Coordinates of C-alpha atoms in Angstrom, one line a residue:
X1 CA 0.1 0.5 0.4
X2 CA 1.6 3.5 -1.5
X3 CA -1.0 5.8 -0.3
X4 CA -4.2 6.3 0.5
X5 CA -6.9 8.8 1.1
X6 CA -9.8 9.1 4.3
X7 CA -13.5 10.1 3.6
X8 CA -17.0 10.0 4.5
X9 CA -20.3 8.1 4.3
X10 CA -21.2 10.8 1.4
X11 CA -18.1 10.8 -0.8
X12 CA -17.9 8.5 -4.3
X13 CA -14.7 6.0 -4.3
X14 CA -13.6 8.5 -7.5
X15 CA -14.5 12.0 -5.9
X16 CA -11.3 10.6 -3.0
X17 CA -9.6 9.2 -6.4
X18 CA -8.5 13.0 -7.5
X19 CA -6.6 13.4 -4.6
X20 CA -4.4 10.2 -5.0
X21 CA -3.8 10.8 -8.8
X22 CA 0.1 12.3 -8.3
X23 CA 1.1 8.8 -7.0
X24 CA 0.2 7.7 -10.2
X25 CA 3.3 7.9 -12.6
X26 CA 3.5 7.0 -16.8
X27 CA 3.7 3.5 -17.7
X28 CA 1.0 2.3 -14.7
X29 CA -1.5 0.6 -15.3
X30 CA -4.8 1.1 -13.2
X31 CA -7.0 -1.5 -12.4
X32 CA -10.5 -0.6 -11.2
X33 CA -14.1 -1.5 -10.9
X34 CA -17.5 -0.1 -13.1
X35 CA -17.7 2.8 -10.7
X36 CA -14.2 3.8 -11.9
X37 CA -15.3 4.1 -15.4
X38 CA -15.1 7.1 -16.5
X39 CA -14.2 9.9 -18.9
X40 CA -12.5 12.3 -17.1
X41 CA -10.5 9.9 -15.1
X42 CA -9.1 8.2 -18.4
X43 CA -8.1 11.0 -20.1
X44 CA -6.3 12.4 -16.3
X45 CA -4.1 9.1 -16.3
X46 CA -3.7 9.6 -19.6
X47 CA -2.3 12.7 -19.2
X48 CA 0.0 11.5 -16.4
X49 CA 1.3 9.0 -19.3
X50 CA -0.5 5.8 -17.2
X51 CA -3.5 3.4 -18.9
X52 CA -6.0 2.4 -17.5
X53 CA -8.7 -0.9 -17.7
X54 CA -11.7 -0.5 -15.9
X55 CA -15.6 -2.8 -16.5
X56 CA -17.6 -1.0 -18.5
X57 CA -19.9 1.2 -16.8
X58 CA -23.9 0.1 -17.2
X59 CA -25.1 3.9 -18.0
X60 CA -22.5 3.8 -21.2
X61 CA -23.5 1.9 -24.4
X62 CA -22.4 -1.7 -25.3
X63 CA -22.8 -2.8 -29.0
X64 CA -19.7 -3.8 -30.4
X65 CA -21.3 -3.4 -33.6
X66 CA -19.8 -0.2 -34.0
X67 CA -16.7 1.0 -33.7
X68 CA -13.4 0.1 -36.0
X69 CA -12.9 -4.5 -35.3
X70 CA -9.4 -5.8 -33.7
X71 CA -11.3 -9.3 -33.3
X72 CA -13.7 -10.9 -31.5
X73 CA -15.8 -9.0 -29.4
X74 CA -12.9 -6.6 -29.6
X75 CA -13.9 -3.1 -31.0
X76 CA -12.2 0.5 -31.3
X77 CA -13.9 3.2 -31.0
X78 CA -14.1 7.0 -30.2
X79 CA -15.7 8.6 -27.0
X80 CA -16.8 12.0 -26.9
X81 CA -16.1 14.4 -24.3
X82 CA -19.1 15.3 -22.1
X83 CA -20.5 18.4 -21.9
X84 CA -19.2 21.7 -20.4
X85 CA -22.8 21.1 -17.2
X86 CA -21.2 17.5 -16.8
X87 CA -18.0 18.7 -15.6
X88 CA -17.4 16.9 -11.8
X89 CA -16.9 19.2 -9.6
X90 CA -13.6 18.1 -7.7
X91 CA -12.5 19.5 -11.1
X92 CA -11.4 23.0 -11.8
X93 CA -12.3 24.8 -14.9
X94 CA -8.6 24.9 -16.2
X95 CA -7.8 21.2 -15.5
X96 CA -11.6 21.0 -17.7
X97 CA -10.7 23.0 -20.7
X98 CA -7.2 20.3 -20.6
X99 CA -8.9 17.9 -21.6
X100 CA -9.5 16.5 -24.6
X101 CA -12.5 16.7 -27.2
X102 CA -12.0 12.8 -28.0
X103 CA -10.8 9.6 -26.5
X104 CA -10.3 6.8 -27.4
X105 CA -10.7 3.6 -26.3
X106 CA -10.8 0.0 -26.3
X107 CA -13.6 -1.8 -25.8
X108 CA -13.3 -5.7 -25.0
X109 CA -16.1 -8.1 -24.1
X110 CA -15.3 -11.9 -23.0
X111 CA -17.3 -14.4 -20.6
X112 CA -16.2 -15.3 -17.2
X113 CA -17.0 -19.2 -16.8
X114 CA -16.7 -20.8 -13.3
X115 CA -17.3 -24.9 -12.8
X116 CA -20.6 -24.9 -11.2
X117 CA -22.1 -21.4 -12.0
X118 CA -23.4 -19.7 -14.2
X119 CA -21.6 -17.9 -16.9
X120 CA -21.3 -14.2 -16.4
X121 CA -20.9 -11.5 -19.5
X122 CA -18.3 -9.0 -18.8
X123 CA -18.0 -6.1 -20.7
X124 CA -14.0 -3.9 -20.2
X125 CA -13.4 -0.9 -21.6
X126 CA -9.3 0.2 -21.7
X127 CA -6.6 2.5 -23.2
X128 CA -4.4 -0.2 -24.2
X129 CA -5.6 0.2 -28.1
X130 CA -2.6 -2.0 -30.1
X131 CA -4.2 -5.3 -29.6
X132 CA -1.1 -7.1 -30.6
X133 CA 0.7 -6.3 -27.5
X134 CA -2.2 -6.4 -25.3
X135 CA -4.8 -9.4 -26.2
X136 CA -7.8 -9.9 -25.3
X137 CA -7.2 -12.6 -23.5
X138 CA -4.6 -11.4 -21.2
X139 CA -6.8 -7.9 -20.2
X140 CA -9.6 -10.6 -19.1
X141 CA -7.0 -12.5 -17.6
X142 CA -5.7 -9.4 -15.4
X143 CA -9.2 -7.9 -14.8
X144 CA -10.0 -11.0 -13.0
X145 CA -7.1 -11.1 -10.9
X146 CA -8.3 -7.2 -10.3
X147 CA -11.3 -9.7 -7.3
X148 CA -8.4 -10.8 -5.4
X149 CA -7.9 -6.6 -3.6
X150 CA -11.4 -8.2 -2.3
X151 CA -9.6 -10.2 -0.7
X152 CA -7.0 -8.2 0.7
X153 CA -9.2 -6.0 2.6
X154 CA -10.4 -9.3 4.2
X155 CA -7.0 -9.8 5.5
X156 CA -6.6 -5.9 6.4
X157 CA -9.9 -6.5 8.4
X158 CA -10.6 -9.4 9.4
X159 CA -7.2 -11.7 9.4
X160 CA -5.8 -7.9 11.4
X161 CA -8.6 -7.6 13.6
X162 CA -9.3 -3.9 12.0
X163 CA -12.8 -4.8 11.8
X164 CA -13.9 -2.8 15.3
X165 CA -11.5 0.5 15.7
X166 CA -11.0 0.9 19.3
X167 CA -10.2 4.4 20.0
X168 CA -12.6 6.8 20.1
X169 CA -11.2 10.7 18.9
X170 CA -10.8 11.4 14.8
X171 CA -7.0 11.5 16.0
X172 CA -6.2 8.7 17.6
X173 CA -8.7 6.9 14.5
X174 CA -6.5 8.6 11.9
X175 CA -3.2 6.8 14.0
X176 CA -4.3 3.7 14.3
X177 CA -5.4 3.1 11.2
X178 CA -2.0 4.2 9.4
X179 CA -0.5 1.4 11.8
X180 CA -3.1 -1.0 10.1
X181 CA -1.3 0.1 7.5
X182 CA 2.3 0.5 8.1
X183 CA 1.8 -3.6 10.0
X184 CA -0.1 -4.3 6.6
X185 CA 3.4 -3.6 4.5
X186 CA 5.5 -5.4 7.0
X187 CA 4.3 -8.8 6.5
X188 CA 3.4 -8.1 2.4
X189 CA 6.9 -7.1 2.6
X190 CA 8.2 -10.5 4.1
X191 CA 5.7 -12.6 1.7
X192 CA 7.4 -10.5 -1.2
X193 CA 11.3 -11.7 0.3
X194 CA 10.1 -15.1 0.9
X195 CA 8.5 -15.5 -2.4
X196 CA 11.6 -14.0 -4.3
X197 CA 14.8 -16.3 -2.0
X198 CA 12.8 -19.3 -2.4
X199 CA 10.9 -18.9 -5.7
X200 CA 7.6 -19.2 -4.5
X201 CA 4.1 -17.0 -6.0
X202 CA 3.7 -13.9 -3.3
X203 CA -0.5 -15.2 -4.6
X204 CA 0.3 -18.4 -3.2
X205 CA 1.6 -17.8 0.5
X206 CA -0.8 -17.7 3.2
X207 CA -1.5 -14.1 4.6
X208 CA -2.7 -15.5 8.0
X209 CA 0.1 -18.0 8.5
X210 CA 2.4 -15.2 7.9
X211 CA 0.6 -13.2 10.7
X212 CA 1.0 -15.7 13.0
X213 CA 4.8 -16.8 12.5
X214 CA 5.3 -12.7 13.3
X215 CA 4.0 -12.8 16.0
X216 CA 5.8 -15.8 17.2
X217 CA 8.8 -14.7 16.1
X218 CA 9.0 -10.8 16.8
X219 CA 9.6 -11.5 20.5
X220 CA 12.4 -13.8 20.1
X221 CA 13.8 -11.5 17.0
X222 CA 13.8 -8.2 19.6
X223 CA 15.1 -10.6 22.6
X224 CA 18.2 -11.8 20.2
X225 CA 21.2 -11.4 22.2
X226 CA 23.8 -9.7 18.6
X227 CA 22.9 -8.9 15.0
X228 CA 24.1 -12.8 13.5
X229 CA 21.6 -14.4 15.5
X230 CA 19.2 -11.9 14.3
X231 CA 19.8 -12.6 11.0
X232 CA 19.7 -16.2 11.8
X233 CA 15.8 -16.1 13.1
X234 CA 14.5 -13.5 10.2
X235 CA 16.2 -16.6 7.6
X236 CA 14.4 -19.3 9.7
X237 CA 11.2 -17.0 9.6
X238 CA 11.7 -16.6 5.5
X239 CA 11.6 -20.5 5.1
X240 CA 8.7 -20.9 7.4
X241 CA 6.9 -18.0 5.1
X242 CA 7.7 -19.7 1.7
X243 CA 6.6 -23.0 3.1
X244 CA 2.9 -22.1 4.1
X245 CA 1.6 -22.1 0.4
X246 CA -1.5 -22.8 -0.6
X247 CA -3.1 -25.0 -2.4
X248 CA -4.6 -24.4 -6.0
X249 CA -8.2 -23.3 -5.8
X250 CA -9.4 -21.2 -9.0
X251 CA -12.8 -20.1 -8.2
X252 CA -13.1 -20.9 -4.8
X253 CA -16.5 -19.3 -2.9
X254 CA -17.4 -19.1 0.9
X255 CA -20.7 -18.3 1.6
X256 CA -20.8 -15.1 3.6
X257 CA -22.1 -16.6 7.0
X258 CA -20.9 -16.8 10.8
X259 CA -19.8 -19.8 12.2
X260 CA -20.0 -19.7 15.6
X261 CA -23.7 -18.3 17.2
X262 CA -23.2 -14.8 19.1
X263 CA -24.2 -14.8 23.2
X264 CA -27.9 -14.0 24.0
X265 CA -27.1 -11.1 25.8
X266 CA -28.7 -7.6 25.0
X267 CA -26.4 -4.7 23.6
X268 CA -24.9 -2.2 26.0
X269 CA -26.7 0.5 23.7
X270 CA -26.8 2.8 27.0
X271 CA -24.8 4.0 29.4
X272 CA -23.6 1.5 31.8
X273 CA -25.5 3.6 34.6
X274 CA -28.4 3.4 33.3
X275 CA -27.8 -0.5 32.3
X276 CA -27.4 -1.1 36.2
X277 CA -30.2 0.4 37.3
X278 CA -32.4 -1.1 34.5
X279 CA -31.3 -4.5 35.1
X280 CA -32.2 -3.5 39.5
X281 CA -35.4 -2.1 38.4
X282 CA -36.4 -5.4 36.6
X283 CA -34.6 -8.0 39.2
X284 CA -36.8 -6.4 41.9
X285 CA -40.2 -6.1 39.7
X286 CA -39.8 -10.3 39.2
X287 CA -38.8 -10.9 43.0
X288 CA -41.9 -8.4 44.2

């Protein structure tokens, strides 16, 4: 994780992304879902030399009979700049004037087939226009990899325990978030190092196993008597991380269900002293 931006529930992710555009450099490729598919964002990324691959927004026409054919279900189209009154609020008039009046995009459609599930048609839009350098099949595989970000969110919230933040003030909440992100980058860095040393794909390494291994080794590494012992422990840690390899499970899907039942107690939705008083009153009524 290189950077992040905070917002409230009333701000769309597309608006928040504008604060991170300086992170994208020439040659980068931005992957995103249909919520990020907008003419303005595609044009702003191209102005920085970065390309994009998004799922086509549902309000965009997906008629592949139009445009220049590049292959089966692969078309080269030209989009026109929206009207001035459609300018996003986060974009200044000067920046809006620098956006080109037309934009060449490539629209690709493929069928996502997972064994045991109904086939789904997915339409993508990208600024990678060379069909020979960037085949449609490779773009489809690349977009399917984008779904792994949902697993990475789960790693942060569930495996690392960030589902419930414990601080009370906004300032301390932001510090708590940053500490989780620093720990997440540490775990990912160890996984990348272990995968590079032992030639294991990082996607096959267990994030939860790495977290548990780091917790076990952290105390021993901190209490090591010499730098040499620390290096030996770190090397042993990387070896254990590389050995904890997950099996290849394409299309694996689990129901979103809670395994353990919640305890049959009421919620603490009032001040504690009021709850204690109500509990005493209820016991008094039962005894009387």
